[in-house]
mmCIF file of C-alpha atoms and ligand atoms in Angstrom:
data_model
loop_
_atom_site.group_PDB
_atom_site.id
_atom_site.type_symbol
_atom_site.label_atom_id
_atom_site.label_comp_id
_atom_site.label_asym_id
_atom_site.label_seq_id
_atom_site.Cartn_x
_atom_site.Cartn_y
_atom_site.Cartn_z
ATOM 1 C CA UNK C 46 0.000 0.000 0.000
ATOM 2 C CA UNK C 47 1.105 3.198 -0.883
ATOM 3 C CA UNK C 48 0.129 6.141 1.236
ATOM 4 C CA UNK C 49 0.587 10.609 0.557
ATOM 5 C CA UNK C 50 0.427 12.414 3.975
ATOM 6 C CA UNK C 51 0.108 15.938 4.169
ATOM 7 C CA UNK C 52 1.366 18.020 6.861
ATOM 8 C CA UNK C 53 0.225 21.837 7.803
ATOM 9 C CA UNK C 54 0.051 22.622 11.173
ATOM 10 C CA UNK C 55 2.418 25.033 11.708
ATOM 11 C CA UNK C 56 5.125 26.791 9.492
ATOM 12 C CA UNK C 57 6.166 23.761 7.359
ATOM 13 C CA UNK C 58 4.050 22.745 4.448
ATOM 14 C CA UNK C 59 5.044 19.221 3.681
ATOM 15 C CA UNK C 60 3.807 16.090 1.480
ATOM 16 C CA UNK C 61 5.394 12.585 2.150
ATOM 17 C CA UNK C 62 4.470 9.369 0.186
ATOM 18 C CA UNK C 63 5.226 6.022 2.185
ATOM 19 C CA UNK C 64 4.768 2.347 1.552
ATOM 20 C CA UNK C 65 3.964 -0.461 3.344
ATOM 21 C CA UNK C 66 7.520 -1.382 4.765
ATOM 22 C CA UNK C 67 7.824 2.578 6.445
ATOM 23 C CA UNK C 68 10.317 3.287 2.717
ATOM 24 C CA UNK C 69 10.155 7.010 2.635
ATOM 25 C CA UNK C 70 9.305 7.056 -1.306
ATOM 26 C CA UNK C 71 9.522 10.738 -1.552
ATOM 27 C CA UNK C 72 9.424 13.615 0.816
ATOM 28 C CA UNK C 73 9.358 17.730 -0.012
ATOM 29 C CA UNK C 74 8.910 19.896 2.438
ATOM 30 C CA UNK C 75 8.847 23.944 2.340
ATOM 31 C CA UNK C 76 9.162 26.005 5.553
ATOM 32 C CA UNK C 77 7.397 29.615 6.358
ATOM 33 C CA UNK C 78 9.960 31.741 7.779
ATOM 34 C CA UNK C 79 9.042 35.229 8.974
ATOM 35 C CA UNK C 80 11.184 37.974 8.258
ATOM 36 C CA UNK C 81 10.743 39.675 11.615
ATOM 37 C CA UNK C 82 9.191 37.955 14.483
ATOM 38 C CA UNK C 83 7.531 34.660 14.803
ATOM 39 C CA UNK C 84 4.807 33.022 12.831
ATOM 40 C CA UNK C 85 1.558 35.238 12.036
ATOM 41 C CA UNK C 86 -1.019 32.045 11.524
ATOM 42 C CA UNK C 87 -2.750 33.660 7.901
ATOM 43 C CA UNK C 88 0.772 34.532 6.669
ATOM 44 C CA UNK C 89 1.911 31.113 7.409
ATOM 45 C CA UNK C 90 -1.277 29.558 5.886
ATOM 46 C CA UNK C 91 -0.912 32.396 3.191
ATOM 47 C CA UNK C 92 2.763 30.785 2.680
ATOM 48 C CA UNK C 93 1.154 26.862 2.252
ATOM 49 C CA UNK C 94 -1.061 27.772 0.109
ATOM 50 C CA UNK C 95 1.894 29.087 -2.522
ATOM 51 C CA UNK C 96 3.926 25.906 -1.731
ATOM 52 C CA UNK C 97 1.531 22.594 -1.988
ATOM 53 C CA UNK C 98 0.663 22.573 -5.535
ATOM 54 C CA UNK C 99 4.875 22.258 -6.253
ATOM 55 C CA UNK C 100 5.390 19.855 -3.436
ATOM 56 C CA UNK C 101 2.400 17.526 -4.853
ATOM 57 C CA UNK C 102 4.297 17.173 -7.602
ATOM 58 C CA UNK C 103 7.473 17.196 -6.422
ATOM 59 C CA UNK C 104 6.876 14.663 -3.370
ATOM 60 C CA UNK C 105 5.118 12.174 -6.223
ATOM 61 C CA UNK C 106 8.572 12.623 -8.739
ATOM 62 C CA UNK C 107 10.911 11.857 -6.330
ATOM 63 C CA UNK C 108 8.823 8.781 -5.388
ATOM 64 C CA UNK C 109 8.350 8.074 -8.947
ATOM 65 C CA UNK C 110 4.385 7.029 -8.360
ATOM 66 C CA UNK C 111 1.945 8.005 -10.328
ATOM 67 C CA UNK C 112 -1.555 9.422 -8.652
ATOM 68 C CA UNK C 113 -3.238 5.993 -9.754
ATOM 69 C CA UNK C 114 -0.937 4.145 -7.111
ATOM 70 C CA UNK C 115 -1.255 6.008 -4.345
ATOM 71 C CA UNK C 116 -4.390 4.161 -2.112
ATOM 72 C CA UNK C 117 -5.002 6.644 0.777
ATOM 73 C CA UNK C 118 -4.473 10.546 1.625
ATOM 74 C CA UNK C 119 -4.257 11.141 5.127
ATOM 75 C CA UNK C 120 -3.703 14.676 6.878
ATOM 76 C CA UNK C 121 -2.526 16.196 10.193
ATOM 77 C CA UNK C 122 -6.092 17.112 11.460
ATOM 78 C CA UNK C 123 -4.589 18.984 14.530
ATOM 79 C CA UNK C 124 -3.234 19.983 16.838
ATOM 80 C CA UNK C 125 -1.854 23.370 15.170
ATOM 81 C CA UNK C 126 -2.899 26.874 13.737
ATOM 82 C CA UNK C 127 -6.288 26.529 12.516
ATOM 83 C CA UNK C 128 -5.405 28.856 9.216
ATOM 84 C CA UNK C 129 -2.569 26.484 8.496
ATOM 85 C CA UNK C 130 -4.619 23.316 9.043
ATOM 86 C CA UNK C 131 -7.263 23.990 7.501
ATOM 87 C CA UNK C 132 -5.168 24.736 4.373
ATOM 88 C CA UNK C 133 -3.514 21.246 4.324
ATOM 89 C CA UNK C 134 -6.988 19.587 5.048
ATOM 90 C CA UNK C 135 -8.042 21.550 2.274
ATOM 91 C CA UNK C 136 -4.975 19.898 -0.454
ATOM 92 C CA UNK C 137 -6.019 16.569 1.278
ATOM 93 C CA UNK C 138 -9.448 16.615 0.659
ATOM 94 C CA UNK C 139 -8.892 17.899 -2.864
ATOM 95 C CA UNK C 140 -6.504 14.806 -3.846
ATOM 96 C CA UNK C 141 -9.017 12.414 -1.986
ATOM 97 C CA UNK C 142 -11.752 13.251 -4.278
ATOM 98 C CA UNK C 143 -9.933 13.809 -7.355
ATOM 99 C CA UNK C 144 -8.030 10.854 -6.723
ATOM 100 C CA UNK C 145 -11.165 8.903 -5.286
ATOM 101 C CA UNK C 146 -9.374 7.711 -2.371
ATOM 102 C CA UNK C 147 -9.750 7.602 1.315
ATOM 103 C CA UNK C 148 -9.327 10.595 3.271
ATOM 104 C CA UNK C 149 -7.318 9.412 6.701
ATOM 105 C CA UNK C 150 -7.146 11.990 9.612
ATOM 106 C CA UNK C 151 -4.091 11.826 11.586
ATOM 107 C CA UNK C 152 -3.163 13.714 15.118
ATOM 108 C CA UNK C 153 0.195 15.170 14.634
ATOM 109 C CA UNK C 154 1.856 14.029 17.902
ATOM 110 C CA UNK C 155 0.532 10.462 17.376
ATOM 111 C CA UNK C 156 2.829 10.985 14.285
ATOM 112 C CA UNK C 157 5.750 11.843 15.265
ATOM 113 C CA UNK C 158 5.871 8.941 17.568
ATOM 114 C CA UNK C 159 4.734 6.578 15.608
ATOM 115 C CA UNK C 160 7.593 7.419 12.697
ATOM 116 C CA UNK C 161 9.845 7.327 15.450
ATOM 117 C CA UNK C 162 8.712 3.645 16.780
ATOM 118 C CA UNK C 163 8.957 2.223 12.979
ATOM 119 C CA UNK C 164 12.132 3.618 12.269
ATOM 120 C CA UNK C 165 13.843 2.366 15.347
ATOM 121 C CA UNK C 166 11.711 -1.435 15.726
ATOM 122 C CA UNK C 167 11.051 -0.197 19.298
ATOM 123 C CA UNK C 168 8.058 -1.738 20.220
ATOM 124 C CA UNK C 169 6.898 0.329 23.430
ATOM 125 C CA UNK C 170 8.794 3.451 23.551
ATOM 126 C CA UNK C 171 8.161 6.310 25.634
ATOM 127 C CA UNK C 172 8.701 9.682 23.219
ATOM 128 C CA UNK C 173 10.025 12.989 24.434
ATOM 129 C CA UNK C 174 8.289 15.367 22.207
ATOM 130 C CA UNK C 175 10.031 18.942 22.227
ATOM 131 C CA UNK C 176 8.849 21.093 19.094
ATOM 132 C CA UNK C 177 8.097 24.451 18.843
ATOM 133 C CA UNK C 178 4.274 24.790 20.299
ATOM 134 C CA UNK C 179 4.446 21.541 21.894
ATOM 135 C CA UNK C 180 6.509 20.209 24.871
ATOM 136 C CA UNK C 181 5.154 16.134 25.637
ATOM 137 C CA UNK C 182 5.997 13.056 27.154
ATOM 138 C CA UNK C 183 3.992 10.664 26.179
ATOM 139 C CA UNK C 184 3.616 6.994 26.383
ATOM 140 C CA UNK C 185 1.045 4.555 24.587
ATOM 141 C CA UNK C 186 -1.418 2.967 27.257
ATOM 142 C CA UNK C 187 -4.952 1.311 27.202
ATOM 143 C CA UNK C 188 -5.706 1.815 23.733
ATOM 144 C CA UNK C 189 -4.542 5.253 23.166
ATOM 145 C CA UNK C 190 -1.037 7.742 23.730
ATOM 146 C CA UNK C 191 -0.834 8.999 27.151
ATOM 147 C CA UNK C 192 0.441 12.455 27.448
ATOM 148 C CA UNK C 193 2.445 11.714 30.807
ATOM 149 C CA UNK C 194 3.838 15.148 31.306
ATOM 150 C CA UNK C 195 3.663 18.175 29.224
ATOM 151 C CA UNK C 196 4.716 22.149 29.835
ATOM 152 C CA UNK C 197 1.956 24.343 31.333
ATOM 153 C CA UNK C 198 2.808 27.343 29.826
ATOM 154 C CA UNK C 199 4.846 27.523 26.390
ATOM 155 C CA UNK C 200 6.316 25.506 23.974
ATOM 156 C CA UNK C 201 10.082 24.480 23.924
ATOM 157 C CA UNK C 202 10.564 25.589 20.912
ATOM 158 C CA UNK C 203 8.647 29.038 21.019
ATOM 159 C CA UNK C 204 10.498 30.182 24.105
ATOM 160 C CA UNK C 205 13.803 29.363 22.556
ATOM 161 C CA UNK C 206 12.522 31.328 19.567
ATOM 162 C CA UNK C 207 11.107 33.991 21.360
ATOM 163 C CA UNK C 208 14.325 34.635 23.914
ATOM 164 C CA UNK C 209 16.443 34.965 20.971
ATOM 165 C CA UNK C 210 14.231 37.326 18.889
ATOM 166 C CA UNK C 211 14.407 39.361 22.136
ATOM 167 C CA UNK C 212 18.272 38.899 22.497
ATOM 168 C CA UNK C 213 18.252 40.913 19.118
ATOM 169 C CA UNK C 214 18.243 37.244 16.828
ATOM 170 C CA UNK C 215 16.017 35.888 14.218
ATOM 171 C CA UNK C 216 13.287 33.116 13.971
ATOM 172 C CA UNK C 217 14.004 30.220 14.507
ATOM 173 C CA UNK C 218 16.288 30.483 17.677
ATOM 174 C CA UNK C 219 16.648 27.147 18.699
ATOM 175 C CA UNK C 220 19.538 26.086 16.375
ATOM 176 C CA UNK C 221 21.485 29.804 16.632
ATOM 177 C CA UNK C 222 21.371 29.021 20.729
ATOM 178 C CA UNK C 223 22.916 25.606 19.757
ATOM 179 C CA UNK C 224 25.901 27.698 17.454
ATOM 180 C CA UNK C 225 25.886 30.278 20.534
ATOM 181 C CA UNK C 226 25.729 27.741 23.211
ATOM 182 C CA UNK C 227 29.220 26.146 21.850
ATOM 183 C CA UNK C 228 31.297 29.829 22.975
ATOM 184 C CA UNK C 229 29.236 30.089 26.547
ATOM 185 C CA UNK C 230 31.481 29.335 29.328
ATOM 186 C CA UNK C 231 30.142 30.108 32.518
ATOM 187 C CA UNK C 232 26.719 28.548 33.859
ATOM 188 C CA UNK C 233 24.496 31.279 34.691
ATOM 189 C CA UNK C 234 21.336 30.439 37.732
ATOM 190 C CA UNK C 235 18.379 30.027 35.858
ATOM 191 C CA UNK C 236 14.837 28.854 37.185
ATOM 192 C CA UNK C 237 14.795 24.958 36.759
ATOM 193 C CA UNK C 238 10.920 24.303 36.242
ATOM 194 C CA UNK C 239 9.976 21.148 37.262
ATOM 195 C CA UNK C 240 6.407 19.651 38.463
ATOM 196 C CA UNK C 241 6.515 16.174 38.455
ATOM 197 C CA UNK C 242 6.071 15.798 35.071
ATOM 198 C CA UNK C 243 4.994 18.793 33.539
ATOM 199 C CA UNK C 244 7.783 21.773 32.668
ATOM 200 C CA UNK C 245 7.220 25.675 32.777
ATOM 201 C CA UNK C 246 10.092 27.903 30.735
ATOM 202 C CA UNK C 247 8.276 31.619 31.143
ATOM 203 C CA UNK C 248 10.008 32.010 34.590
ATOM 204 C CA UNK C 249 13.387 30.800 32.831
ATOM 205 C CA UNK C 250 12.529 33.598 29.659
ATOM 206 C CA UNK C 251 12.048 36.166 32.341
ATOM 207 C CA UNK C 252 15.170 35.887 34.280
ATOM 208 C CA UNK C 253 16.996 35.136 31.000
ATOM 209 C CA UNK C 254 16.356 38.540 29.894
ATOM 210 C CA UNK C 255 17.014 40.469 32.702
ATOM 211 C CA UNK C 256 20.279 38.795 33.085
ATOM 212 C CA UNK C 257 21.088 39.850 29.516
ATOM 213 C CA UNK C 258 20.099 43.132 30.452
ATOM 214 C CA UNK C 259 22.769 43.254 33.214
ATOM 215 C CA UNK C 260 25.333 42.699 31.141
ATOM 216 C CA UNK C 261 25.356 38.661 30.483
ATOM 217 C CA UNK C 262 26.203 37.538 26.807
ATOM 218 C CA UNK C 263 24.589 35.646 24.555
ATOM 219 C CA UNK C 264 26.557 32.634 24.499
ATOM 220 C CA UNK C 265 26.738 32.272 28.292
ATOM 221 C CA UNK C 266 23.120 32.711 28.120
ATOM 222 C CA UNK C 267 22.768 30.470 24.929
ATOM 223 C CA UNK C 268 24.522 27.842 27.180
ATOM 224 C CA UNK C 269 22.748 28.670 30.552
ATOM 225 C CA UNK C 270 19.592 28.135 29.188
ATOM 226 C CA UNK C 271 20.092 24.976 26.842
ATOM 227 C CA UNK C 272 21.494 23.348 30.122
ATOM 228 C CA UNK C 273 19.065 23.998 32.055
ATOM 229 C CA UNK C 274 16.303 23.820 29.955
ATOM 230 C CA UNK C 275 17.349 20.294 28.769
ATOM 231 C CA UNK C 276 18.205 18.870 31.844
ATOM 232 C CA UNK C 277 14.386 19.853 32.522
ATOM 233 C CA UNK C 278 13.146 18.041 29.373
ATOM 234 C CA UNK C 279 15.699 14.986 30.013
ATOM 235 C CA UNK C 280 14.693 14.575 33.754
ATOM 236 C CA UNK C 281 10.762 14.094 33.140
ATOM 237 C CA UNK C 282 11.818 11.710 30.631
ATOM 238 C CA UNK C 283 13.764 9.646 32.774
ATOM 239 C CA UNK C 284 10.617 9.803 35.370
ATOM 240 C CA UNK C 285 8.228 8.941 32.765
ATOM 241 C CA UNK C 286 9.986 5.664 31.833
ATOM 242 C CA UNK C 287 10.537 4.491 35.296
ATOM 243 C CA UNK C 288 6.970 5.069 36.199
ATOM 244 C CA UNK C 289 5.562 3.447 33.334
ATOM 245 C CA UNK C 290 8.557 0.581 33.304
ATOM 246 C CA UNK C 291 9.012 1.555 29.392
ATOM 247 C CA UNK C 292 12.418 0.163 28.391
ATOM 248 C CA UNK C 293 13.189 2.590 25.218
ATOM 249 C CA UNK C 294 12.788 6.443 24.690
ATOM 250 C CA UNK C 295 12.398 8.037 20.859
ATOM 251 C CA UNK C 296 12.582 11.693 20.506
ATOM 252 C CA UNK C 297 10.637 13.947 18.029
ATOM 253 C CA UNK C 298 9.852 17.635 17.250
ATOM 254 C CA UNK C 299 12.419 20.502 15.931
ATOM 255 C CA UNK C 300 13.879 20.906 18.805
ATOM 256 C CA UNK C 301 14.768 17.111 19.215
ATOM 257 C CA UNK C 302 17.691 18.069 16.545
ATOM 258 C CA UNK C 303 19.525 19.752 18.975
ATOM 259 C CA UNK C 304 22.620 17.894 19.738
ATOM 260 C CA UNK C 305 22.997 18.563 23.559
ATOM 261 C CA UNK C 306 19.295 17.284 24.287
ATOM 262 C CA UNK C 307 19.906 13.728 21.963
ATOM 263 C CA UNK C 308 23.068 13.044 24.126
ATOM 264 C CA UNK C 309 21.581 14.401 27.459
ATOM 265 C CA UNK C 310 18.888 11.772 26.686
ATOM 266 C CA UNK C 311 21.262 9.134 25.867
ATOM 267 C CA UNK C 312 23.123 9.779 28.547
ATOM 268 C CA UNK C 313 20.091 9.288 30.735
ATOM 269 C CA UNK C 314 18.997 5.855 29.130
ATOM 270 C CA UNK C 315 22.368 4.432 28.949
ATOM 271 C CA UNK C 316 23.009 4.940 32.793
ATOM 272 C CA UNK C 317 19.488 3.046 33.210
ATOM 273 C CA UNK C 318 20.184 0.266 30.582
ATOM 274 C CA UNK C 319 17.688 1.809 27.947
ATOM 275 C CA UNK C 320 17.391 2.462 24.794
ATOM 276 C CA UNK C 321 17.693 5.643 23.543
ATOM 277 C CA UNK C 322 16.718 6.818 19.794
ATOM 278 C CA UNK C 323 16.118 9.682 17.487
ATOM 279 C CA UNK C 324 15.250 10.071 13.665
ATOM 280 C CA UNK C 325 17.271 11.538 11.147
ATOM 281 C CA UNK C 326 16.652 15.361 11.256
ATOM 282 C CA UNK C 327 14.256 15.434 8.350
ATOM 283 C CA UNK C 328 11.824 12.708 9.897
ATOM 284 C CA UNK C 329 12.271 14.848 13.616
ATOM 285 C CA UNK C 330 10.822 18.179 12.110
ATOM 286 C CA UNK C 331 7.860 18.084 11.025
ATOM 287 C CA UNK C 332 7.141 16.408 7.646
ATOM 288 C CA UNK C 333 4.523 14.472 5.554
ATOM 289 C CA UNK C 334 6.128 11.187 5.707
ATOM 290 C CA UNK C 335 5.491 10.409 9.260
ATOM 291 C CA UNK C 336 1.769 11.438 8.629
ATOM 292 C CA UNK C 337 1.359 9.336 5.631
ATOM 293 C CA UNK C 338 3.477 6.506 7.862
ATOM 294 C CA UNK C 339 0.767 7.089 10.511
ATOM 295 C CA UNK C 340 -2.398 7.423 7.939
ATOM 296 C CA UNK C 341 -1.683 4.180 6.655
ATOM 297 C CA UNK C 342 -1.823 2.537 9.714
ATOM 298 C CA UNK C 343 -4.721 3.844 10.548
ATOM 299 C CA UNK C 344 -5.985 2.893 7.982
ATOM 300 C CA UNK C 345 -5.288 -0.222 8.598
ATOM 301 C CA UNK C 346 -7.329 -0.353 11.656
ATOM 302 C CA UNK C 347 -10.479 0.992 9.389
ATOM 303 C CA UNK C 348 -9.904 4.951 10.236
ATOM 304 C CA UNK C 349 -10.971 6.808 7.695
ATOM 305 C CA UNK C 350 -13.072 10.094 7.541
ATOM 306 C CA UNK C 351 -15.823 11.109 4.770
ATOM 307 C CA UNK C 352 -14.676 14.555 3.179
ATOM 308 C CA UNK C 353 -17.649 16.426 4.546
ATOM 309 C CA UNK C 354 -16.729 15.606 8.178
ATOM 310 C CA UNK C 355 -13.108 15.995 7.831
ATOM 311 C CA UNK C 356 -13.030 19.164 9.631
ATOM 312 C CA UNK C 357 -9.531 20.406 11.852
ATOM 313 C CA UNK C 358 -9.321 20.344 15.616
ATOM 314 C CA UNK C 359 -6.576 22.887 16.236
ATOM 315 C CA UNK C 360 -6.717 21.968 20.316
ATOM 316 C CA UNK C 361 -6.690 17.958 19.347
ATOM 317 C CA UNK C 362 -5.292 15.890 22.329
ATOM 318 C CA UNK C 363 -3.263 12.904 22.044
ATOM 319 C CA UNK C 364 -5.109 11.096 24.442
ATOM 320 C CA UNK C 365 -8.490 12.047 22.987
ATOM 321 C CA UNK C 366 -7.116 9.970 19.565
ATOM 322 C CA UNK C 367 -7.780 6.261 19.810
ATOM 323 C CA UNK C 368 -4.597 4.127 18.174
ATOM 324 C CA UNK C 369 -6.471 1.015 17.173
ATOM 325 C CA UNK C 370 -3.486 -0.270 15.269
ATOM 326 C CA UNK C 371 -1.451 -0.569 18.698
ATOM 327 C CA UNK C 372 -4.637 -2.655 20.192
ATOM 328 C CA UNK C 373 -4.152 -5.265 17.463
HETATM 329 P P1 LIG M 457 8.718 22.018 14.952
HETATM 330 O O1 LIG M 457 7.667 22.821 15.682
HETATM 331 O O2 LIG M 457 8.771 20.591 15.371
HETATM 332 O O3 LIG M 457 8.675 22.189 13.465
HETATM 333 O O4 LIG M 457 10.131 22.612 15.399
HETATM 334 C C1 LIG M 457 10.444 23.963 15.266
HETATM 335 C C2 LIG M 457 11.181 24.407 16.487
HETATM 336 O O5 LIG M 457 12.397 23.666 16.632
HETATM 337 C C3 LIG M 457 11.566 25.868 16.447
HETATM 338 O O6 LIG M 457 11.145 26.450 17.660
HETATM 339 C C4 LIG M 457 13.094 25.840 16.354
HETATM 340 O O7 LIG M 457 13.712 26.923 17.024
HETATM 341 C C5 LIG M 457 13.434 24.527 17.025
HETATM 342 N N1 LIG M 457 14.702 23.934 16.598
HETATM 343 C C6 LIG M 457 15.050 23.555 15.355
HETATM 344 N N2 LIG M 457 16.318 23.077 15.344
HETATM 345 C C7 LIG M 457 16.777 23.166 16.617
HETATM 346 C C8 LIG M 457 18.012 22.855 17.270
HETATM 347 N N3 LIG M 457 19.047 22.357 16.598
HETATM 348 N N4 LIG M 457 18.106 23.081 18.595
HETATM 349 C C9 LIG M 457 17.056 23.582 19.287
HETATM 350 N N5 LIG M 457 15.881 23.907 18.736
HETATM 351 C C10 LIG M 457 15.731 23.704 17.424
HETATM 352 MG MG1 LIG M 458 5.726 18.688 15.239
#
């Protein structure tokens, strides 16, 4: 089987095509990038609905299918910017009826694991999900994912974005605090935000500024607050998998690229005899493939969605999203 997926929740416009075995057949992907500030949802939408039409094509060259073969289109239904969803859903249920083919709704987080599980055979994994306007731990239980832990206030991603742009930087700020983070030298006291299993980074954006404001650089900030902020991310991980006595964790999102957080993470699992795994950087980000990956097997489980009810849920839990395909 032979599946499209079409991602649109947030600033990346992306269309994957997958088969059966989890092959990535073709992938193109085309990110929104603000020239001041962070994302404005219509401009980003605005932005998707310039790109699609070339990555349609583009995603189904490189895969070297023709429309004919491909058996399902499935699409990020949420969570995300409703302007951005709703212009992916829009692409998807285009293709579906053109195409007269299934129209499979997919929840974005659900994805990211689940592209995660099939490209490292772990069975049960726990995932550390660290993007930009989400910030997860969650682990599959009881017929659906379990969000174990989660930040109460922003994003990972957006308050790395949005201390840079206020440190005088550009979007996105995550991987320039990576390049800064190499020079820092000295550990500045930050906030560490921990509540069992949730996070909180506004307190650590706060003090972050007003110690740049007194003088401290960027790069001993950069550093300060990837530290800390990690350590943060790495220790509810470590929490989650001993209180749900999960043997493996996969990571996913953006900010999952960052080098210090994979090997704070694999530090973690290694001292506890885990497993510890994350995607190639084009599968971490967002992308298409891991919501065709996920559409098809749903699909598989008999999820599908007529066109007329296919509507976005831009506040879409993980745990309101059955998995049938994990309940066999
Ligand atoms: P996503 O929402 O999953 O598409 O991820 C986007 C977020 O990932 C943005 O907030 C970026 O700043 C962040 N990001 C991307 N690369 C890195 C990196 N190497 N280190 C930290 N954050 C990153
Ligand atoms: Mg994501």
């Amino acid at each position: 089987m032979v599946v499209l997926g079409i991602e649109s929740t947030a600033h990346t416009a992306s269309v994957g095509i997958v088969d059966e075995n989890a092959e990535v057949l073709g992938l193109a992907s085309d990110m929104y990038r603000p020239s001041t500030g962070g994302i404005h949802p219509r401009e980003a939408a605005n932005h998707h609905v310039d790109v699609f039409p070339g990555l349609v094509e583009h995603a189904l060259a490189a895969a070297h299918v023709s429309p004919r073969e491909i058996e399902a289109v499935a699409f990020a239904q949420g969570p995300g910017l409703g302007p951005c969803l709703r212009t992916g859903a829009t692409v998807a249920r285009t293709l579906s009826l053109l195409w007269r083919r299934p129209l499979v709704p997919v929840n974005h987080c659900v994805a990211h694991i689940e592209i995660a599980r099939v490209l490292s055979g772990l069975d049960d994994p726990v995932l550390l999900y660290a993007s930009g306007g989400n910030t997860q731990v969650m682990a599959y239980g009881s017929g659906r994912y379990r969000v174990l832990g989660e930040t109460l206030d922003v994003g990972i991603g957006n308050f790395l974005d949005k201390l840079w742009i206020s440190l005088g930087g550009q979007f996105p700020g995550g991987p320039a605090i990576e390049k800064a983070a190499l020079e820092g030298v000295e550990l500045l006291p930050l906030p560490y935000s921990v509540h069992g299993m949730d996070v909180a980074f506004s307190g650590m954006l706060t003090a972050s500024q007003v110690l740049h404001a007194h003088g401290a650089s960027r790069e001993n900030l950069a550093y300060s607050v990837e530290v800390t902020a990690y350590s943060m991310l790495t220790e509810i991980t470590e929490r989650a998998l001993a209180h749900r006595q999960k043997e493996s964790v996969v990571l996913g999102g953006g900010v999952a690229c960052n080098e210090r957080l994979r090997t704070m993470v694999r530090s973690m699992a290694e001292s506890r005899a885990k497993t510890s795994y994350a995607p190639a950087k084009s599968l971490c980000v967002d992308n298409g493939a891991m919501i065709a990956w996920t559409g098809l097997l749903a699909f598989h489980a008999g999820v599908t969605v007529p066109v007329a009810e296919s509507i976005v849920q831009p506040r879409q839990r993980t745990d309101l999203v059955a998995a049938p395909w994990r309940t066999g």
